[in-house]
Structures are given as C-alpha cells and as structure tokens.
Coordinates of C-alpha atoms and ligand atoms in Angstrom, one line a residue:
M841 CA 1.2 25.9 -0.2
G842 CA 0.6 23.9 -3.2
A843 CA 1.4 20.1 -3.4
N844 CA 4.4 20.8 -5.2
E845 CA 6.0 22.8 -2.8
L846 CA 4.8 20.7 0.2
L847 CA 6.4 17.6 -1.6
A848 CA 9.4 19.6 -2.1
E849 CA 9.6 19.8 2.0
L850 CA 9.9 16.1 2.0
A851 CA 12.6 15.4 -0.5
G852 CA 15.4 15.0 2.2
I853 CA 13.5 12.5 4.4
G854 CA 14.3 8.8 4.1
S855 CA 16.0 9.5 0.5
T856 CA 18.3 6.5 -0.6
P857 CA 21.5 6.7 -2.6
S858 CA 19.6 5.7 -5.9
G859 CA 17.2 8.8 -5.6
G860 CA 14.6 6.8 -4.1
Y861 CA 12.9 6.8 -0.7
S862 CA 13.1 4.0 2.3
R863 CA 10.3 5.1 4.6
L864 CA 9.4 2.2 6.6
A865 CA 6.4 2.3 9.6
W866 CA 7.9 3.7 12.6
D867 CA 11.4 4.2 11.1
P868 CA 13.1 7.5 11.5
A869 CA 12.1 8.7 8.4
T870 CA 8.5 8.0 9.2
M871 CA 8.6 9.5 12.8
Q872 CA 9.8 12.6 10.9
L873 CA 7.3 12.7 8.4
R874 CA 4.7 12.4 11.1
E875 CA 5.9 15.3 12.9
W876 CA 5.9 16.9 9.7
F877 CA 2.2 16.1 9.2
V878 CA 1.3 17.5 12.7
G879 CA 3.2 20.9 11.8
Q880 CA 1.5 21.3 8.6
A881 CA -2.1 20.4 9.7
S882 CA -1.7 22.7 12.7
A883 CA -0.6 25.5 10.6
L884 CA -3.7 25.1 8.5
G885 CA -5.8 25.2 12.1
L886 CA -6.5 21.7 11.9
E887 CA -6.7 19.6 15.1
V888 CA -4.6 16.6 14.8
T889 CA -5.2 13.1 16.4
E890 CA -3.7 10.0 16.6
D891 CA -5.5 6.7 16.9
G892 CA -4.0 3.8 18.8
N893 CA -3.0 2.2 15.5
G894 CA -0.8 5.2 14.7
N895 CA -3.1 6.8 12.1
Q896 CA -3.1 10.3 12.1
V897 CA -6.0 12.3 11.6
A898 CA -6.3 16.1 11.3
W899 CA -9.6 17.6 11.6
W900 CA -11.3 20.7 10.4
G901 CA -14.6 20.7 12.5
H902 CA -16.2 17.9 14.4
G903 CA -19.1 15.7 14.5
P904 CA -20.6 12.9 12.5
D905 CA -20.8 12.4 8.6
A906 CA -17.1 13.9 7.9
L907 CA -15.3 13.6 4.6
L908 CA -12.0 12.1 4.9
V909 CA -9.3 12.8 2.3
G910 CA -5.6 11.6 2.5
S911 CA -3.4 8.5 2.1
H912 CA -0.3 7.7 3.4
L913 CA 3.4 8.6 3.9
D914 CA 5.5 5.4 4.2
S915 CA 7.0 3.8 0.8
V916 CA 8.3 0.4 -0.2
P917 CA 12.2 0.1 0.4
D918 CA 13.8 2.4 -2.2
G919 CA 10.4 3.5 -3.5
G920 CA 9.4 6.7 -5.2
P921 CA 8.6 10.2 -3.9
L922 CA 4.7 10.2 -4.9
D923 CA 3.0 6.8 -3.7
G924 CA 1.5 7.9 -0.4
P925 CA 2.9 11.7 -0.1
L926 CA 1.1 12.8 -3.3
G927 CA -2.2 11.9 -1.6
V928 CA -1.4 13.4 1.8
T929 CA 0.0 16.8 0.4
S930 CA -2.7 17.0 -2.2
A931 CA -5.2 16.8 0.7
L932 CA -3.3 19.5 2.7
A933 CA -3.0 21.8 -0.2
A934 CA -6.8 21.6 -1.0
V935 CA -7.7 22.2 2.5
G936 CA -5.1 25.3 2.6
Q937 CA -6.7 26.4 -0.7
L938 CA -10.3 26.1 0.5
K939 CA -9.4 27.9 3.7
A940 CA -7.9 30.9 2.0
E941 CA -10.7 31.3 0.0
G942 CA -12.9 31.6 2.9
W943 CA -14.9 28.5 1.9
Q944 CA -17.1 26.9 4.5
P945 CA -17.8 23.3 4.9
T946 CA -21.3 22.0 5.6
R947 CA -19.6 18.8 7.2
P948 CA -16.4 18.2 9.1
I949 CA -13.4 17.4 6.7
A950 CA -10.4 15.2 8.1
V951 CA -7.0 14.7 6.3
A952 CA -5.8 10.9 7.3
N953 CA -2.0 9.8 6.9
F954 CA -2.4 6.2 7.5
T955 CA 0.2 4.0 9.0
D956 CA 2.0 1.4 7.3
E957 CA 0.0 1.2 4.1
E958 CA 2.9 -0.7 2.2
G959 CA 3.3 -3.2 4.7
A960 CA 6.9 -3.2 4.0
R961 CA 7.8 -3.6 7.8
F962 CA 5.7 -6.4 8.9
G963 CA 4.5 -7.9 5.9
V964 CA 0.8 -7.1 5.8
A965 CA -0.2 -4.0 3.6
C966 CA -2.7 -1.6 4.8
L967 CA -2.0 -2.4 8.5
G968 CA -3.1 0.9 10.0
S969 CA -6.5 1.0 7.9
R970 CA -7.1 -3.0 8.6
L971 CA -6.6 -2.4 12.4
A972 CA -8.7 0.6 12.4
T973 CA -11.5 -1.1 10.4
G974 CA -11.3 -4.4 12.4
A975 CA -10.2 -6.2 9.2
I976 CA -7.2 -7.7 10.9
A977 CA -7.3 -9.3 14.5
T978 CA -5.6 -7.0 17.0
D979 CA -3.5 -9.6 18.8
H980 CA -2.5 -11.1 15.3
A981 CA -1.3 -7.7 14.3
L982 CA 0.6 -6.8 17.4
G983 CA 2.3 -10.2 17.1
L984 CA 3.5 -9.6 13.5
K985 CA 7.4 -9.4 13.3
D986 CA 9.8 -7.2 11.3
A987 CA 13.0 -8.3 9.9
A988 CA 14.9 -7.7 13.1
G989 CA 12.6 -9.9 14.7
D990 CA 10.6 -7.0 17.1
T991 CA 7.0 -7.3 17.0
L992 CA 4.4 -4.4 16.0
A993 CA 3.5 -4.3 19.7
E994 CA 7.2 -3.8 20.7
V995 CA 7.9 -1.2 17.9
M996 CA 5.1 0.7 19.1
A997 CA 5.9 0.6 22.5
A998 CA 9.5 1.8 21.6
R999 CA 8.0 4.8 19.9
G1000 CA 5.8 5.8 23.0
R1001 CA 2.7 4.3 21.7
D1002 CA 0.7 1.6 24.1
P1003 CA -0.3 -1.2 21.9
R1004 CA -3.4 -2.1 24.2
R1005 CA -4.8 1.0 22.3
A1006 CA -4.6 -0.7 19.0
G1007 CA -7.5 -2.2 17.5
P1008 CA -11.0 -1.0 15.7
S1009 CA -10.7 2.8 15.7
A1010 CA -13.9 4.8 17.2
W1011 CA -13.1 8.0 14.7
L1012 CA -14.0 6.0 11.6
A1013 CA -17.6 5.9 12.9
D1014 CA -17.8 9.9 12.3
V1015 CA -16.5 9.2 8.6
K1016 CA -19.4 9.4 5.7
Y1017 CA -17.1 9.4 2.7
Y1018 CA -13.2 8.4 2.0
V1019 CA -11.4 9.9 -0.9
E1020 CA -7.9 9.1 -1.7
L1021 CA -5.9 10.8 -4.4
H1022 CA -3.1 8.6 -5.2
V1023 CA -0.2 8.7 -8.0
E1024 CA -1.1 6.5 -10.9
Q1025 CA 0.5 3.0 -10.8
G1026 CA 0.4 1.7 -14.3
R1027 CA 0.1 3.5 -17.2
W1028 CA -3.2 4.3 -18.4
L1029 CA -4.0 7.9 -18.1
A1030 CA -1.1 9.0 -20.5
P1031 CA -2.2 7.2 -23.7
H1032 CA -5.9 8.4 -22.7
H1033 CA -4.9 12.0 -22.5
A1034 CA -6.0 12.6 -19.2
P1035 CA -4.3 14.1 -16.0
V1036 CA -6.7 12.8 -13.4
G1037 CA -8.9 9.4 -13.4
V1038 CA -11.4 8.0 -11.2
A1039 CA -10.9 4.3 -10.1
S1040 CA -13.6 1.8 -10.7
A1041 CA -12.1 -1.4 -8.8
I1042 CA -9.2 -2.7 -6.9
W1043 CA -8.0 -6.2 -8.2
P1044 CA -8.2 -9.0 -5.7
H1045 CA -4.6 -9.5 -4.2
G1046 CA -2.4 -11.3 -1.7
R1047 CA 0.9 -12.4 -0.4
W1048 CA 2.1 -15.9 0.5
R1049 CA 5.0 -16.9 2.0
L1050 CA 6.8 -19.9 0.4
D1051 CA 9.4 -22.1 2.5
F1052 CA 11.4 -24.4 0.3
C1053 CA 13.3 -27.1 2.4
G1054 CA 16.3 -29.2 1.3
Q1055 CA 19.7 -30.6 2.8
G1056 CA 22.4 -28.0 3.6
N1057 CA 25.8 -29.2 2.4
H1058 CA 29.2 -28.7 0.7
A1059 CA 29.3 -26.8 -2.6
G1060 CA 32.5 -28.8 -3.5
A1061 CA 32.4 -32.0 -1.8
T1062 CA 28.6 -33.2 -2.7
A1063 CA 28.0 -34.7 -6.1
M1064 CA 25.1 -33.2 -8.4
V1065 CA 23.1 -36.0 -8.2
D1066 CA 23.6 -36.5 -4.3
R1067 CA 21.7 -33.0 -3.6
Y1068 CA 18.4 -31.8 -2.3
D1069 CA 18.9 -28.2 -3.4
P1070 CA 15.8 -25.8 -2.5
M1071 CA 17.3 -23.1 -4.9
L1072 CA 16.2 -25.4 -7.7
T1073 CA 12.8 -25.7 -6.5
Y1074 CA 12.5 -22.4 -5.7
A1075 CA 13.8 -21.0 -9.3
A1076 CA 11.5 -23.7 -10.9
T1077 CA 8.6 -22.0 -9.0
V1078 CA 9.5 -18.3 -10.0
L1079 CA 9.5 -19.4 -13.7
A1080 CA 6.1 -21.1 -13.3
A1081 CA 4.7 -18.0 -11.5
R1082 CA 5.5 -15.9 -14.5
E1083 CA 4.3 -18.6 -16.9
L1084 CA 0.9 -19.1 -15.3
A1085 CA 0.3 -15.4 -14.7
L1086 CA 1.2 -14.5 -18.4
D1087 CA -1.4 -17.4 -19.6
S1088 CA -4.0 -16.3 -17.4
G1089 CA -3.4 -12.4 -17.9
H1090 CA -3.1 -11.9 -14.1
R1091 CA 0.0 -10.9 -12.1
A1092 CA 2.4 -13.0 -10.1
T1093 CA 5.5 -11.5 -8.6
I1094 CA 8.4 -12.8 -6.3
G1095 CA 10.5 -9.9 -5.3
R1096 CA 11.8 -11.0 -2.0
V1097 CA 14.1 -13.9 -1.1
Q1098 CA 15.9 -15.2 1.9
V1099 CA 18.6 -18.0 1.7
E1100 CA 20.0 -20.0 4.5
P1101 CA 22.8 -20.3 5.2
G1102 CA 23.3 -17.6 2.4
S1103 CA 26.9 -19.0 2.0
T1104 CA 28.7 -19.2 -1.7
N1105 CA 30.3 -22.4 -1.1
S1106 CA 27.3 -24.2 0.7
I1107 CA 24.1 -25.7 -1.0
P1108 CA 21.1 -24.0 1.0
S1109 CA 19.3 -25.8 3.3
R1110 CA 16.3 -23.6 2.8
V1111 CA 15.0 -20.6 0.5
T1112 CA 12.2 -18.6 1.8
A1113 CA 10.4 -16.3 -1.1
W1114 CA 7.5 -14.1 -1.2
L1115 CA 4.9 -14.2 -3.7
D1116 CA 2.8 -11.2 -4.4
A1117 CA -0.2 -12.4 -6.8
R1118 CA -3.1 -10.5 -8.3
A1119 CA -6.0 -11.3 -10.6
E1120 CA -9.2 -9.6 -12.1
S1121 CA -11.5 -11.8 -10.1
G1122 CA -11.2 -13.8 -6.7
P1123 CA -11.8 -17.2 -8.5
G1124 CA -9.3 -15.9 -10.9
L1125 CA -6.7 -15.3 -8.0
E1126 CA -7.5 -18.6 -6.4
N1127 CA -6.6 -20.5 -9.4
L1128 CA -3.5 -18.6 -10.2
V1129 CA -2.1 -19.5 -6.5
A1130 CA -3.5 -23.2 -6.9
G1131 CA -1.6 -23.9 -10.0
L1132 CA 1.5 -22.0 -8.8
I1133 CA 1.4 -24.3 -5.5
E1134 CA 1.0 -27.3 -7.7
R1135 CA 3.9 -26.6 -9.7
A1136 CA 6.0 -26.1 -6.8
Q1137 CA 5.0 -29.3 -5.3
V1138 CA 5.8 -31.3 -8.6
A1139 CA 9.4 -29.4 -8.7
A1140 CA 10.0 -30.3 -4.9
R1141 CA 9.3 -33.8 -5.8
D1142 CA 11.8 -33.8 -8.6
D1143 CA 14.4 -32.3 -6.3
G1144 CA 13.9 -34.3 -3.2
T1145 CA 13.0 -31.0 -1.2
T1146 CA 9.9 -30.0 0.3
V1147 CA 7.6 -26.6 -0.1
E1148 CA 5.3 -25.2 2.5
V1149 CA 3.0 -22.3 1.3
R1150 CA 1.3 -20.1 3.9
A1151 CA -1.0 -17.2 3.0
E1152 CA 0.0 -13.9 4.8
S1153 CA -2.7 -11.6 3.5
I1154 CA -5.5 -11.8 1.0
T1155 CA -7.7 -9.0 0.1
G1156 CA -11.0 -9.6 -2.0
A1157 CA -12.0 -7.7 -4.9
V1158 CA -12.7 -4.4 -4.0
D1159 CA -15.7 -2.2 -5.9
F1160 CA -15.6 1.4 -5.3
D1161 CA -19.2 2.7 -4.4
P1162 CA -20.6 3.1 -7.8
E1163 CA -23.0 6.1 -6.9
L1164 CA -19.9 8.2 -5.5
R1165 CA -17.9 7.0 -8.4
H1166 CA -20.2 8.0 -11.1
R1167 CA -20.9 11.5 -9.4
L1168 CA -17.1 12.0 -9.4
A1169 CA -16.3 11.2 -13.0
A1170 CA -18.9 13.3 -14.1
L1171 CA -17.9 16.3 -11.9
L1172 CA -14.6 16.1 -12.8
D1173 CA -15.1 14.7 -16.4
A1174 CA -12.7 12.0 -16.0
P1175 CA -12.0 8.8 -17.2
V1176 CA -12.7 5.7 -15.0
L1177 CA -9.9 3.2 -14.6
P1178 CA -9.4 -0.3 -12.7
T1179 CA -6.2 -0.6 -10.5
G1180 CA -4.2 -3.7 -10.0
A1181 CA -2.8 -2.1 -6.5
G1182 CA -4.1 -2.3 -3.3
H1183 CA -4.8 0.7 -1.0
D1184 CA -6.3 2.2 2.1
A1185 CA -9.2 3.0 0.3
G1186 CA -9.9 -0.6 -0.7
I1187 CA -10.1 -1.2 3.1
L1188 CA -12.3 1.4 4.1
A1189 CA -14.5 0.7 0.9
A1190 CA -15.8 -2.3 3.1
K1191 CA -17.1 0.2 5.5
L1192 CA -18.2 3.3 4.0
P1193 CA -18.6 4.9 0.5
T1194 CA -15.1 5.3 -0.8
A1195 CA -13.5 6.7 -4.0
M1196 CA -10.0 7.3 -5.5
L1197 CA -8.5 9.6 -7.6
F1198 CA -5.4 8.6 -9.7
V1199 CA -2.8 11.5 -11.2
R1200 CA -1.1 10.5 -14.2
N1201 CA 2.0 8.9 -14.2
P1202 CA 3.7 9.3 -17.8
T1203 CA 6.2 6.2 -17.2
G1204 CA 3.5 3.9 -15.2
I1205 CA 6.7 3.1 -12.9
S1206 CA 5.9 3.0 -9.4
H1207 CA 7.3 1.4 -6.2
A1208 CA 10.6 2.5 -7.7
P1209 CA 12.5 5.8 -7.7
Q1210 CA 11.5 6.6 -11.0
E1211 CA 8.0 6.9 -10.3
S1212 CA 6.8 10.6 -11.3
A1213 CA 4.1 13.0 -12.2
S1214 CA 4.3 16.5 -13.9
T1215 CA 4.2 19.3 -11.6
D1216 CA 1.3 20.5 -13.9
D1217 CA -0.5 16.9 -13.0
I1218 CA 0.2 17.5 -9.8
D1219 CA -1.9 20.7 -9.6
A1220 CA -4.5 19.4 -11.3
G1221 CA -5.0 16.7 -9.1
V1222 CA -5.3 19.2 -6.4
D1223 CA -7.5 21.3 -8.3
A1224 CA -9.7 18.0 -8.8
L1225 CA -9.7 17.2 -5.1
V1226 CA -10.5 20.8 -4.1
R1227 CA -13.8 20.1 -6.5
V1228 CA -14.6 17.1 -4.9
V1229 CA -14.5 18.4 -1.5
R1230 CA -16.5 21.4 -2.5
E1231 CA -19.1 18.9 -4.0
L1232 CA -19.2 16.4 -1.1
A1233 CA -18.9 18.7 1.8
Ligands
ZN1178 ZN1 0.0 4.0 -2.0

C-alpha cells in the first residue's frame, strides 16, 4: 500500500469535530494506532517489538548497524493528519515497495513509531526518544503528570506496561542511522518549488511554566485600585513575549493557560501559562527567555503580584550529521532547509548520524487541522525515502 492509502486507513482514529485529530500518548486513539502499526508491519513480514518506553520498532532483519526510519503517530490536541503519521506511513510504504521489488538490504532496516513525540500529555516533547536515549532521567519522566493528575508510570501500568522497564533502550545500540520523514512545518519548500527537502538543523527550543499569583477576590466588591490581579501580569507577559520575539527574529508562544478559580465574577488568584520559545542559537534563546522573565517581574511588581518561572524542558541546537545531510541532498537533488520544530530525530542526533526529509506543506500550517500535503508530494516523499533506503542499506 502507498502512504496515501495507509493515511486513509487512519482517517477515523482520534478525529475531532473540527476535522483535525487528538491523539495523545496512551489514550484510546493512540492505542488503536499502535495496534494498527503492529498489523501493518506484521503484514509486511516485519517483526514488531516494543521497548520499555512504549516505542514500537518493526524489524526487517536483525543485527548491528541497522537503518532506522519512521516517526510518530501521536498528535497535539486538534492537530493535523500528517505531523507524525506521514513519516510512519511513508516508512511502511517504502519498505513494502522495496520488498515487492525483491530488493535485499545489506543491513537490517527498522521502522519506528516513537511514543509521545508531541509531549501533549505529560508536558515534555519527544518523551519516548528521550527515555530511549537517556536524555531524560527515567524517574523524573515516570513522575510527570498529565492534566488528570496521573503520572506516566500510572498511565503506562494501566495500559499493561511495566514502568520498571522504562529507561535507556538496548535496541538503539543496533542502529547506525536514523532518517525521519516529516511533513514540512512552516512554508519554505513551496516558494522553492521543491516537493522534498533535507533538514540542516533544528533550532534550540524549550518550554517554561509561568505561575502568576495574586489575591483572589470579588469582581464587584473590590475597587480597581485594591486589586492584585495576576491576569494583568500574565497579559503583560504575553504582549512582551511577542515584542521580544519580533525584535530578535525568534519565536515565543503562550498557547496554554489555566486560571484559578476560573470564575467570571472572581478576580483570579492564580494564572498558570506555558511558554514555548525557540531561537536560532542557544544564547539567542537564553536572551529571549531572560528578557521575558525580567519583563514579567517588572509587571508583577506594578500589579502587586508574583511570578515564578520554571523550565520544563530545554533542547539545545541540533545540527544534523553534515556528511549524511550532504549525501542525501545530493542523492535526491533536494534543497536543504532549517526547522523551527523539534523532532525525535533531534534527540537521536546526539547519539548517531541522523537526517530528516521534509515533504512540502503548501500552506505551511501545522499543529492544526489545516495541515496538508498533496497526494503527489506524499508519493514523492515515499519515492525519496525508497532512494535513501537503497543508498544507506
Ligand atoms: Zn512530528
């Protein structure tokens, strides 16, 4: 089956009324997707394994120096159909095509479905690959809580997984290269008239939790001058984030907020917001976040509130293996572009030569239902992946 047909099979899983998808780690939708992955990979004659972190890996052959291809099947809440699934379906389609041609690899080939790439449930992106590579302390990861207050350990146990098996994964020692195909995020390939590109680097990025605290009180009985309203400090911080990111050419987003008590006729006592910040360089990111914290503190003093900032995850700049990148760009005659988004490939790049292929996204929209790629471009992505597998394996 081609990637377009495989994607069509996933259309009903975790779909939302807006036409998008909500597929969060270990939820019913991703459990269904995991089963689907096992079925598809098995039908291709691959041997499906699952490590202690929930990462699924389907093997064509065994032994060291394997070529790993794949991506993830989870999404952000109300995300699009392709961020993640395009890479997994393209990898399965490429393996299916090579097998049908009777081609024999010279090294093992494995297809990965990494768990919880988006970090939408437990707050840390690329949780599956971070655990597998040891990039996050296992105990810390297992103690992360979702919105319902359940820890990762509890959620995994409820799904029949033994959390004591979580942590650095032995199978990664058998992997020589990882190539992740992904839908383009942002709009670079369309103006360059290219269906497929090769990634150069991932910007450093991170997530910070901001807690603004004040005094909860009555919306009618409390004079405006007598208030200690954390919503004001929060609002000033959102505006400052935009201003600082614009001035520096970087990215800052506050896309998630919780208000206590969250009542229309109450001044809030606490506002918690999450900042996603990304920059071209590590120092650029540090400056952006330090500048924003300073602005938030100034606003808090003016408002008689407090602000506390805690980093939840920070990922340094990732430069994909230059030799591999040049080899693939030459092989595919494809342009090379940077990415502002994080990926499992960025986590694995610290351990082994890693590359990414991007498939043109005509609107550039991602993490939203409108994310798209044409069926022709999806076929072109599989074609590129087939050539890459032939070249490397
Ligand atoms: Zn992704």
